[in-house]
Coordinates of C-alpha atoms and ligand atoms in Angstrom, one line a residue:
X26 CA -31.7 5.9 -7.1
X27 CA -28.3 4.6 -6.5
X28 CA -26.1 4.8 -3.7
X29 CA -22.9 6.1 -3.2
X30 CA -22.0 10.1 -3.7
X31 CA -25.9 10.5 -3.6
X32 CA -26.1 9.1 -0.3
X33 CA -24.5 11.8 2.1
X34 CA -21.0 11.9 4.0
X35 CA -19.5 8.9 5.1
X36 CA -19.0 9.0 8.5
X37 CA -15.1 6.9 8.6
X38 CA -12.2 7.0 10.3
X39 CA -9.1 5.5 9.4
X40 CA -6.4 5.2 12.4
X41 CA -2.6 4.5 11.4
X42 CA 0.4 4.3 13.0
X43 CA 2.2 7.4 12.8
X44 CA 5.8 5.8 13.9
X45 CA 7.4 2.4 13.6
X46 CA 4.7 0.3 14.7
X47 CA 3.3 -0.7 18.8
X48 CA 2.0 3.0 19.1
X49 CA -0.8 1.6 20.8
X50 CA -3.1 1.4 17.4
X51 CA -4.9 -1.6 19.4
X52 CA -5.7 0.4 22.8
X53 CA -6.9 3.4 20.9
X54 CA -8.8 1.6 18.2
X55 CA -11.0 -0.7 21.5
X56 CA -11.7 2.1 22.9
X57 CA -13.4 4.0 19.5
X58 CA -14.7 0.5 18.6
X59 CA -17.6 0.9 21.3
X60 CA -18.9 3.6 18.9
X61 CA -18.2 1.9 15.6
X62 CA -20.6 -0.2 13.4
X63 CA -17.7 -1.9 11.4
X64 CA -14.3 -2.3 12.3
X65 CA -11.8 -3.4 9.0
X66 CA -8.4 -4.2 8.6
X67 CA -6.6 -3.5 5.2
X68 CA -3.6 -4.5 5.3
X69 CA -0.4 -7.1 6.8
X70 CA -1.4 -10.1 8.9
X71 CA -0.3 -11.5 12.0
X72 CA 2.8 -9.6 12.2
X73 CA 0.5 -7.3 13.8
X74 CA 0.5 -7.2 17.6
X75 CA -2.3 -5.0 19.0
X76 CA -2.8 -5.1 22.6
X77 CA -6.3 -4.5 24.5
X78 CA -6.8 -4.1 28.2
X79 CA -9.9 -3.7 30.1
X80 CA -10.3 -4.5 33.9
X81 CA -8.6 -7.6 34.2
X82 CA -8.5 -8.7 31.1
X83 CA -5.7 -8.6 28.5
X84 CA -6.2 -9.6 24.7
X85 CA -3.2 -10.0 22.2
X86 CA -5.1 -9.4 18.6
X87 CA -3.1 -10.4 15.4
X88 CA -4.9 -10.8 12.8
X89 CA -8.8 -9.9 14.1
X90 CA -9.6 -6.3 14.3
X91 CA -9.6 -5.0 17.7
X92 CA -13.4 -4.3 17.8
X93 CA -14.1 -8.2 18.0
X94 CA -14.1 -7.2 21.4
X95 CA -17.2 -4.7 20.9
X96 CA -20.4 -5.9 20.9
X97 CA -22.4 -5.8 17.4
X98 CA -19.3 -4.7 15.8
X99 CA -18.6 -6.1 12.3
X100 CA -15.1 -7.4 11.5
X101 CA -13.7 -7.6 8.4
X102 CA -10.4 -8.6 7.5
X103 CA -9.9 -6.5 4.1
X104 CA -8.2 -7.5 0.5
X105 CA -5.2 -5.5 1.1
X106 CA -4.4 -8.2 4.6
X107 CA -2.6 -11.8 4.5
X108 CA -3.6 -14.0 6.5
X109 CA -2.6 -17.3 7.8
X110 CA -5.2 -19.6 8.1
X111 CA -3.7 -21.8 10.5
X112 CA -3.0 -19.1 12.9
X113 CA -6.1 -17.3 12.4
X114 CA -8.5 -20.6 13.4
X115 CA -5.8 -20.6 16.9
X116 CA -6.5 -17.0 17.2
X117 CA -10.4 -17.5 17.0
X118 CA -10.6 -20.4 19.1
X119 CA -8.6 -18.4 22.1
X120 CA -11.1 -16.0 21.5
X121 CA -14.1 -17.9 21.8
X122 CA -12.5 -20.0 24.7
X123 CA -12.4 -16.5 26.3
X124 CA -16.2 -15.8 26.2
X125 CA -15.5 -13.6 22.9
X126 CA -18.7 -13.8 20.4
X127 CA -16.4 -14.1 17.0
X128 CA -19.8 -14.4 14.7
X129 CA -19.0 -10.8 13.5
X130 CA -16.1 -11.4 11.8
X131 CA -15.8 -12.2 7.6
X132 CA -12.7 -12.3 5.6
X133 CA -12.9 -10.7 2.1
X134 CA -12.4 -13.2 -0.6
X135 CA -9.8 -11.4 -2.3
X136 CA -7.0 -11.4 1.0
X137 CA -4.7 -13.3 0.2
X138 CA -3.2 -16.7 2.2
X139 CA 0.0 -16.8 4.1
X140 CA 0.6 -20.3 4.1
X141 CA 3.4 -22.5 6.1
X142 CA 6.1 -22.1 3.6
X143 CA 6.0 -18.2 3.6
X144 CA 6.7 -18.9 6.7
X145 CA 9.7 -21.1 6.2
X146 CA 10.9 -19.0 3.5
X147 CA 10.7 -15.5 5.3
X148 CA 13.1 -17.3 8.2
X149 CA 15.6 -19.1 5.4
X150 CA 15.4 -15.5 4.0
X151 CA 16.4 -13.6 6.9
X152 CA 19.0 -16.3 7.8
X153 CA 20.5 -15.7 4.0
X154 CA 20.9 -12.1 4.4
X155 CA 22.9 -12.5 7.8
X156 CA 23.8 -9.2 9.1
X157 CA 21.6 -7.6 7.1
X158 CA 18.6 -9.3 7.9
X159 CA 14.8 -6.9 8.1
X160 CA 14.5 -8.1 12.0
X161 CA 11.1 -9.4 10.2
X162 CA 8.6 -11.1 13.1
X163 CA 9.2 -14.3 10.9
X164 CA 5.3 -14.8 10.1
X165 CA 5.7 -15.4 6.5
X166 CA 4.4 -11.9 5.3
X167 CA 7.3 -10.5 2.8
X168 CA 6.8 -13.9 0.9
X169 CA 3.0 -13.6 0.8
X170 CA 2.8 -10.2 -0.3
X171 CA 5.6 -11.2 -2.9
X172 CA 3.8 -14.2 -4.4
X173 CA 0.5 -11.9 -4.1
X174 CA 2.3 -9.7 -6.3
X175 CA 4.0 -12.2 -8.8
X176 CA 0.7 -13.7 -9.5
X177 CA 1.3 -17.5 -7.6
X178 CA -0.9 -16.8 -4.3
X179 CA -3.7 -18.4 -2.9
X180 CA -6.5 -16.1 -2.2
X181 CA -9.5 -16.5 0.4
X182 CA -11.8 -17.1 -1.6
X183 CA -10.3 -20.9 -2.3
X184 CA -10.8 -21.6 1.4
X185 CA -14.6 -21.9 0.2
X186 CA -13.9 -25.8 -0.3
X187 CA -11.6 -28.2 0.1
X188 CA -11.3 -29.4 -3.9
X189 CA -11.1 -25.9 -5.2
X190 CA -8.2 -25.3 -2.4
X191 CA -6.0 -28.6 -3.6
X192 CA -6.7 -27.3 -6.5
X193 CA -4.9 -24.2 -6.5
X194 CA -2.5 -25.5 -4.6
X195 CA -1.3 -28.4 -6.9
X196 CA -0.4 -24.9 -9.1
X197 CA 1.6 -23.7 -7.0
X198 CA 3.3 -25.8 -4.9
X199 CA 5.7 -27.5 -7.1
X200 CA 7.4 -23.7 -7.9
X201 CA 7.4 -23.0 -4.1
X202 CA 9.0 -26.8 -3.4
X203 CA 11.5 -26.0 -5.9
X204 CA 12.7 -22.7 -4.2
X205 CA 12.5 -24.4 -0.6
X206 CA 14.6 -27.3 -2.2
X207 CA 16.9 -25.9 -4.2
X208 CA 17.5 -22.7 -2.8
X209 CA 16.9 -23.3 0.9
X210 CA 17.8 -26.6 1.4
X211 CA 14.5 -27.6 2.9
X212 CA 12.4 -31.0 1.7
X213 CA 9.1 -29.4 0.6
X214 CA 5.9 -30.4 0.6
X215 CA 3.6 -33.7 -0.4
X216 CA 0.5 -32.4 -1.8
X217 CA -2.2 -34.1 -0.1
X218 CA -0.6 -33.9 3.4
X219 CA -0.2 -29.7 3.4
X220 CA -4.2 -29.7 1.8
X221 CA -5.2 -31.9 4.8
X222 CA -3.2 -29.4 7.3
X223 CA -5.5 -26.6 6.3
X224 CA -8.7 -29.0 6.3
X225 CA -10.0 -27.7 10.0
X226 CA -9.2 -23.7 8.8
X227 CA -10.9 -24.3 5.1
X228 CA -14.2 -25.9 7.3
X229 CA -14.0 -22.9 9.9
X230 CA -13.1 -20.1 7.6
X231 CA -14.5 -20.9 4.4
X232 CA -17.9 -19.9 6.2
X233 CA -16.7 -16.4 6.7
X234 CA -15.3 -15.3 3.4
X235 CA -17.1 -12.8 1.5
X236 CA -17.2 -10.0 -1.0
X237 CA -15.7 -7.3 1.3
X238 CA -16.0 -4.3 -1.3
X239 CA -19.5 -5.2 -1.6
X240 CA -19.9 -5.3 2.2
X241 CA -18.1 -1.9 3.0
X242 CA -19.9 -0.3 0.3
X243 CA -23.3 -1.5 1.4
X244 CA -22.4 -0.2 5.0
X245 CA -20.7 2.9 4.0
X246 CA -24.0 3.2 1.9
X247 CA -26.3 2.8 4.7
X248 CA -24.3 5.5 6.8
X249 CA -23.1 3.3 9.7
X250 CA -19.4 3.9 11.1
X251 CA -16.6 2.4 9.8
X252 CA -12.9 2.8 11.3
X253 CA -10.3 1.3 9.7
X254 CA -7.7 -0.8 11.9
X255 CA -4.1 0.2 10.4
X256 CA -1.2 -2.3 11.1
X257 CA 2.6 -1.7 11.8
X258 CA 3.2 2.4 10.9
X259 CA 4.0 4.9 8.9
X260 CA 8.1 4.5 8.8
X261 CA 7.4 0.9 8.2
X262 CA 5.6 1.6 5.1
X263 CA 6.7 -0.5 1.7
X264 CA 7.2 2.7 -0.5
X265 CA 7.5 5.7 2.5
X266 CA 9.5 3.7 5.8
X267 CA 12.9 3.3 5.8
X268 CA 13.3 0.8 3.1
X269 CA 14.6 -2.0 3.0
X270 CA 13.8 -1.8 6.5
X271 CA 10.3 -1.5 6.2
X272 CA 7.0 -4.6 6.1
X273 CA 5.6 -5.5 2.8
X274 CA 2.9 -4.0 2.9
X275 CA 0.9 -0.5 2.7
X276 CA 0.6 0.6 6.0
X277 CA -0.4 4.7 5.6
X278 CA -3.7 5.8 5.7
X279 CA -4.3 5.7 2.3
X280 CA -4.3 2.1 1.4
X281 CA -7.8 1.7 3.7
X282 CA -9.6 2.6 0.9
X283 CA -7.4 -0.1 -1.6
X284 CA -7.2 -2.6 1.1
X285 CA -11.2 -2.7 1.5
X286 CA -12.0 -1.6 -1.8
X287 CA -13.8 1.5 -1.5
X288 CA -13.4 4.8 -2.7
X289 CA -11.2 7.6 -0.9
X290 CA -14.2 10.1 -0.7
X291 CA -15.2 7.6 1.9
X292 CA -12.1 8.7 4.4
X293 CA -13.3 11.4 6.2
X294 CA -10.9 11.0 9.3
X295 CA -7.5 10.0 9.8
X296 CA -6.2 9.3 13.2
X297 CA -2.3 8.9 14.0
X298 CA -1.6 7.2 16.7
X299 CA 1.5 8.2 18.3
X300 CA 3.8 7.0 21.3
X301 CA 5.1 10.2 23.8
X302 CA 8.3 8.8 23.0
X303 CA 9.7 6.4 20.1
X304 CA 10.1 2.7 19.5
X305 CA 11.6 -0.1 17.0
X306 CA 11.8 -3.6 16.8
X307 CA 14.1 -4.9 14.3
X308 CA 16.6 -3.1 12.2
X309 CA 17.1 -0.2 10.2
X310 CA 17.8 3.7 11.1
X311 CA 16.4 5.3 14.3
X312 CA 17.9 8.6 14.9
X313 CA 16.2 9.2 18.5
X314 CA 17.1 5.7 19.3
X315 CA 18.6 6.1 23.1
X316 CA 21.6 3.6 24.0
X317 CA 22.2 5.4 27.2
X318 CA 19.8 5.8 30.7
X319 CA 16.7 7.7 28.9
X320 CA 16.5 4.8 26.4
X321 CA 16.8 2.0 29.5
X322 CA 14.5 4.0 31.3
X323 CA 11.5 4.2 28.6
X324 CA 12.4 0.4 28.1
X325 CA 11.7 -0.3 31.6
X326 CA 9.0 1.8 32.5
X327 CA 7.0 1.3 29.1
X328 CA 7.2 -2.5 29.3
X329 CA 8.7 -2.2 25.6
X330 CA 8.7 -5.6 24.5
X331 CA 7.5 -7.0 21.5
X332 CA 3.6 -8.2 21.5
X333 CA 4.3 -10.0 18.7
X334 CA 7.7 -11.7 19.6
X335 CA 8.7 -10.6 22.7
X336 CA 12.3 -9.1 21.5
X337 CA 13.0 -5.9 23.5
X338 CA 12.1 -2.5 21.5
X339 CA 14.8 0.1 20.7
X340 CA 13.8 3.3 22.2
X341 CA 14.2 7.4 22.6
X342 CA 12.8 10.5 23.0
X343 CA 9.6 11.5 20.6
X344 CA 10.8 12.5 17.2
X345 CA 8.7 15.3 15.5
X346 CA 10.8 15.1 12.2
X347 CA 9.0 11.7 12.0
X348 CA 5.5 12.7 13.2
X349 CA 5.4 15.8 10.5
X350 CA 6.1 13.3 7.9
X351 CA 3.3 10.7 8.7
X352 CA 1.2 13.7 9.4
X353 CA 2.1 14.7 5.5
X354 CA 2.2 11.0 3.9
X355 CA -1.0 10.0 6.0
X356 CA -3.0 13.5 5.8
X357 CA -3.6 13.1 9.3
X358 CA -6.4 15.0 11.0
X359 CA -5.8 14.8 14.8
X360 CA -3.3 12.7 16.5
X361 CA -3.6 10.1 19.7
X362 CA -1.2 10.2 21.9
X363 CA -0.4 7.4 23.9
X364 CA 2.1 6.1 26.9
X365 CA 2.0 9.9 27.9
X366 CA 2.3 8.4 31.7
X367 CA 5.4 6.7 31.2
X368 CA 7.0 10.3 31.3
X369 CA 5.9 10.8 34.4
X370 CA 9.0 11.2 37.0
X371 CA 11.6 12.1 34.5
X372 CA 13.7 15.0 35.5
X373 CA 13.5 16.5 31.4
X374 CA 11.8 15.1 28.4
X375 CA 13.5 15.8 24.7
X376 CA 12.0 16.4 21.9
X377 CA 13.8 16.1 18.5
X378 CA 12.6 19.1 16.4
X379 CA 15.1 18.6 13.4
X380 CA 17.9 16.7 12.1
X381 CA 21.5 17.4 11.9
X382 CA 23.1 16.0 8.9
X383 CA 26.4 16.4 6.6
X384 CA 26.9 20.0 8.5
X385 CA 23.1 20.9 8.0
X386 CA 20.0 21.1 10.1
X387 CA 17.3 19.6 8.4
X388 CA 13.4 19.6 9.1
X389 CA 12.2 16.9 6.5
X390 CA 12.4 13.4 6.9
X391 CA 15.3 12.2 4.1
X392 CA 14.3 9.7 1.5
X393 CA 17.8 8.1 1.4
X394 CA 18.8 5.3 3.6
X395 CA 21.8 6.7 3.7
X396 CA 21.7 9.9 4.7
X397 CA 19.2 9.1 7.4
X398 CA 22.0 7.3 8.9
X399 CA 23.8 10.1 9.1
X400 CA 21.1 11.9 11.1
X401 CA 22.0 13.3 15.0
X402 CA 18.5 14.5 16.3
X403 CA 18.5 18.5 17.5
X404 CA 16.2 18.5 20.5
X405 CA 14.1 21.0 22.7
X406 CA 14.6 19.8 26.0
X407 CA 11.1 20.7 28.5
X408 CA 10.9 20.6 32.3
X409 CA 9.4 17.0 33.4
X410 CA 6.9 16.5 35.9
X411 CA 6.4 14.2 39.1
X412 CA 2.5 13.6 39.0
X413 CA 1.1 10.4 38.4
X414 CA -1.3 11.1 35.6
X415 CA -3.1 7.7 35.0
X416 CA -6.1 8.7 36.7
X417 CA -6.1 12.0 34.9
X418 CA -9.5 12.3 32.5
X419 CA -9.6 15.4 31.5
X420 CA -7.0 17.3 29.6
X421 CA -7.0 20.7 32.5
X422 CA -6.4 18.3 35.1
X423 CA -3.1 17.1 33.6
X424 CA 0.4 18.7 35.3
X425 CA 1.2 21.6 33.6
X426 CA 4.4 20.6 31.9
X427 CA 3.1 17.8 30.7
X428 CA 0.3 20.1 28.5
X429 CA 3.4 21.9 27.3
X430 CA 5.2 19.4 26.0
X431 CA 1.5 17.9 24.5
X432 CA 1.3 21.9 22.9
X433 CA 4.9 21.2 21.6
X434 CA 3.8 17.9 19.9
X435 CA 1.1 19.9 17.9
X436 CA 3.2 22.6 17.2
X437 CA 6.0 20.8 15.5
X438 CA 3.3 18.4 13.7
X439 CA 0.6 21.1 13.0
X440 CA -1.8 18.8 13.6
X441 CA -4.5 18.6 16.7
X442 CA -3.8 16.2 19.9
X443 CA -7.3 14.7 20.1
X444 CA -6.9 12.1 22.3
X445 CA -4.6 11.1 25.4
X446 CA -4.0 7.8 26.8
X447 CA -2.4 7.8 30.2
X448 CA -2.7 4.0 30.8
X449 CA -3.4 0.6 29.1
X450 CA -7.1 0.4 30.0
X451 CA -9.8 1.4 28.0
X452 CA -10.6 4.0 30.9
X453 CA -7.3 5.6 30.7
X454 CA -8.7 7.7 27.7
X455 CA -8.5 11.4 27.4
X456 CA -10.7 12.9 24.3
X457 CA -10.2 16.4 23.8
X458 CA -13.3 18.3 23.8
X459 CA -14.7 19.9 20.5
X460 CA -12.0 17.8 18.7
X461 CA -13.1 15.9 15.1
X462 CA -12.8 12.7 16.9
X463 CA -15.2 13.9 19.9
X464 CA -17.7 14.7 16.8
X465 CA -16.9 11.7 15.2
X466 CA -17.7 9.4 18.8
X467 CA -20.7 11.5 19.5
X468 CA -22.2 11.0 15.1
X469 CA -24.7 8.0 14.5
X470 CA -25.1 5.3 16.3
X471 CA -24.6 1.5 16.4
X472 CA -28.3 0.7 16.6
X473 CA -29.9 -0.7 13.1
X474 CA -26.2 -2.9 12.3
Ligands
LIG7 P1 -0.1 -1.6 18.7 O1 0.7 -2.6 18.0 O2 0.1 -0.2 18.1 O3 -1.5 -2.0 19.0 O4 0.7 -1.5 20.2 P2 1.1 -2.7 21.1 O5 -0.1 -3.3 21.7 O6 2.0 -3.7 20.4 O7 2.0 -2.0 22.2 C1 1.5 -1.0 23.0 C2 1.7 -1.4 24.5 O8 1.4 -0.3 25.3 C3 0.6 -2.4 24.9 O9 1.2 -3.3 25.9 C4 -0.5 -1.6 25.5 O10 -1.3 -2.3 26.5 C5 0.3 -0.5 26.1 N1 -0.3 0.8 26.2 C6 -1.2 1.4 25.2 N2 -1.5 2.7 25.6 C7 -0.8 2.9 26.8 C8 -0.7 4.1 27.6 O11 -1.2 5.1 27.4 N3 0.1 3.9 28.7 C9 0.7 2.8 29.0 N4 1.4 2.7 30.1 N5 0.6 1.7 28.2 C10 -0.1 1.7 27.1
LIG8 P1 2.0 -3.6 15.0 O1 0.7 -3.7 14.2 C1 6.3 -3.1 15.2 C2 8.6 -4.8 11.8 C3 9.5 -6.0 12.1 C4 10.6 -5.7 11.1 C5 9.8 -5.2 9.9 C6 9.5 -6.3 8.9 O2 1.9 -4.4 16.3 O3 2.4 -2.2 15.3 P2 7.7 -8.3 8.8 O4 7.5 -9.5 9.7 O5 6.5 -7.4 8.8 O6 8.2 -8.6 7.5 O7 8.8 -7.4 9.5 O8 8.6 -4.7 10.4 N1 7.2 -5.0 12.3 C7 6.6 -4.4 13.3 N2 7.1 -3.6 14.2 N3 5.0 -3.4 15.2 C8 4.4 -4.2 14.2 O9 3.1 -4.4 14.1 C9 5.2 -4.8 13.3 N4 5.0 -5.6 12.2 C10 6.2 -5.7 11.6 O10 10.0 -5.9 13.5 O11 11.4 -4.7 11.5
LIG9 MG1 2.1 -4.1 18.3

């Protein structure tokens, strides 16, 4: 008999971003990868910063899933992802220099490349639209996903040899020279010498490309646990962040089943990972953005600085306009909460409950740009607490106030805290007891991969 529906529940989780981006998607998803068979990602490239720490060690992840750190974990990097193969073969050897066994990771065929001159052109791009530049990370990834979509990229499946990769790129590359040349004032590119750049990344990768639908289904078949690795977050979403302000790509829960090819029935968890407070890097509206000492403050005591590119993150208090709307748009089912310790020692933390806008309080997140700039958060204001919680492991030993303002968070998103993270490290993990997630950890098992 055939697989599929016949073959039980799936046994996924999918974990997104529920804000704009450097929730702490990386720490959570290391942590949850110990008890996963697969780990996928499905969408954006290295524009993705995801930061692991265990003991002493300390792994920036950009465009390998987070569970390459797991032992017998599968890695796949899905359709929906672009990725740059001469980053990717840097970010491998790093790995491997490290003592990291890589051996588990394959790159579905169908991902599309982010070559140098997406690159170029995202930063000639940005420089064209002066002040109103994205703030992108300059990795190339609006121009990938925009060639990917006006049918002139290069897929993954042409770094399976070095003819077939010329090939495809003698198509393209006279188009792309003529809009470096001719619109951005760069010389281009000689055929042969960009195919010989991407000789070492076609001989290391080439190996690793696959038919990733037809590897998630056979594991999703078999019953083994797959999470799926989101990128960037919900407000940075192409069609539901605040666009033009957004990435390129599909970042909400939904596109794991597009960007891997499988089937939605497959979801059967969706994890939002959310800050204690709120952060953005580049532009665009952030009504609980905090110029003033609270802002400084979370600046300084959350180390917010980019992963990625090391520009200082705009902060303020946690917004639950925002985290009600990624729990709607994502269909989240329990929410992890993370940086709760950088609280710690503030007289009062705020929480924005709704908006104030053109003379009207408002609970739903706007779809115009332009009234979302008109937004003034209303916030609750709760009683802080002194405690150092980073050794806290079990939700009754946390400080009292500190439960109250997590009780607030569900209340306002009417979804279930599952998880707490009070620190960086893998240790620093709080799962709530008879949660989904602590179901989900405790299901299956990693044996039989
Ligand atoms: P990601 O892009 O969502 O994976 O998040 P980043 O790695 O870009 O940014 C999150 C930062 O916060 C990283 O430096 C993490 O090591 C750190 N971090 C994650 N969780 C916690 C936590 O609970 N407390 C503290 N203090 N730091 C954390
Ligand atoms: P992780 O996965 C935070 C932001 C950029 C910019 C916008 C567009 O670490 O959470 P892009 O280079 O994608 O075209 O930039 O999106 N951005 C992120 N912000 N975390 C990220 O990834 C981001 N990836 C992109 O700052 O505002
Ligand atoms: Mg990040």
């Amino acid at each position: 008999m055939m697989g599929g529906v016949l073959m039980g529940k799936s046994n996924s989780l999918v974990v997104i971003g529920a804000q704009w981006g450097d929730e702490g998607k990386g720490k959570v998803i290391d942590y949850l990868a110990g008890k996963a068979d697969v780990v996928a990602r499905f969408q954006g490239g290295n524009n993705a910063g995801h930061t692991v720490v265990y003991g002493a060690n300390i792994f920036k992840l950009h465009h390998v899933p987070s569970g390459i750190l797991s032992r017998e974990t599968l890695c796949l990097l899905g359709n929906g992802m672009v990725v740059d193969p001469l980053v990717l073969i840097e970010e491998l050897a790093e790995l491997e220099k490290r003592g990291i066994d890589t051996s588990g990771l394959r790159i579905s065929g169908k991902a599309h490349l982010n070559m140098l001159y997406h690159r170029l052109l995202d930063e000639a791009n940005e420089k064209l639209l002066g002040e109103k530049k994205i703030g992108t990370t300059g990795r190339g990834i609006g121009p990938a996903y925009a060639d990917k979509i006006m049918r002139r990229g290069i897929r993954a499946v042409e770094l399976t040899g070095f003819a077939r990769f010329r090939e495809r790129l003698s198509e393209i590359l006279p188009l792309q020279n003529r809009f470096l040349q001719e619109i951005y004032g760069h010389e281009g590119f000689e055929l042969d010498e960009l195919a010989e750049l991407y000789r070492p990344a076609i001989d290391k990768l080439g190996p690793l490309v696959t038919d990733g639908s037809q590897l998630m289904a056979e594991k999703l078949d078999g019953g083994k646990k797959v999470l799926f690795e989101g990128a960037q977050g919900t407000l940075l979403d192409i069609d539901h962040g605040t666009y033009p302000y957004v990435t390129s790509s599909s970042t909400v829960a939904a596109a794991a089943a597009s960007g891997c090819g499988i089937g939605p029935r497959h979801i059967s968890q969706v994890l939002g990972v959310i800050k204690a407070y709120t952060t953005r890097v580049g532009e665009g509206p952030f009504p609980t953005e905090d110029h003033g000492e609270a802002g400084e403050q979370l600046r300084t005591r959350g180390h917010e600085f980019g992963t990625t590119t090391g520009r200082p993150r705009r902060c303020g208090w946690f917004d639950s306009v925002i985290s009600r709307y990624a729990a709607t748009i994502n269909g989240l089912t329990g929410l992890a909460v993370t940086k709760l310790d950088v609280l710690s020692g503030m007289d009062s933390v705020n929480m924005a409950v709704a908006y104030r806008c053109r003379g009207k309080e408002i609970r739903n997140f706007p779809i115009s740009l332009e009234e979302l700039k008109e937004c003034t958060p209303v916030y609750e204001s709760f009683p802080g607490w002194d405690e150092d919680i980073s050794r806290v492991r079990r939700v009754e030993d946390l400080p009292a106030a500190a439960r109250r303002f997590l009780d607030a968070m569900e209340e306002n998103t009417g979804v279930n805290v599952e998880l707490v993270s009070v620190g960086p490290d893998r240790s620093q993990t709080i799962i709530y007891r008879s949660s989904n997630l602590e179901t989900w950890i405790a299901s299956g098992s990693k044996k039989n991969n």
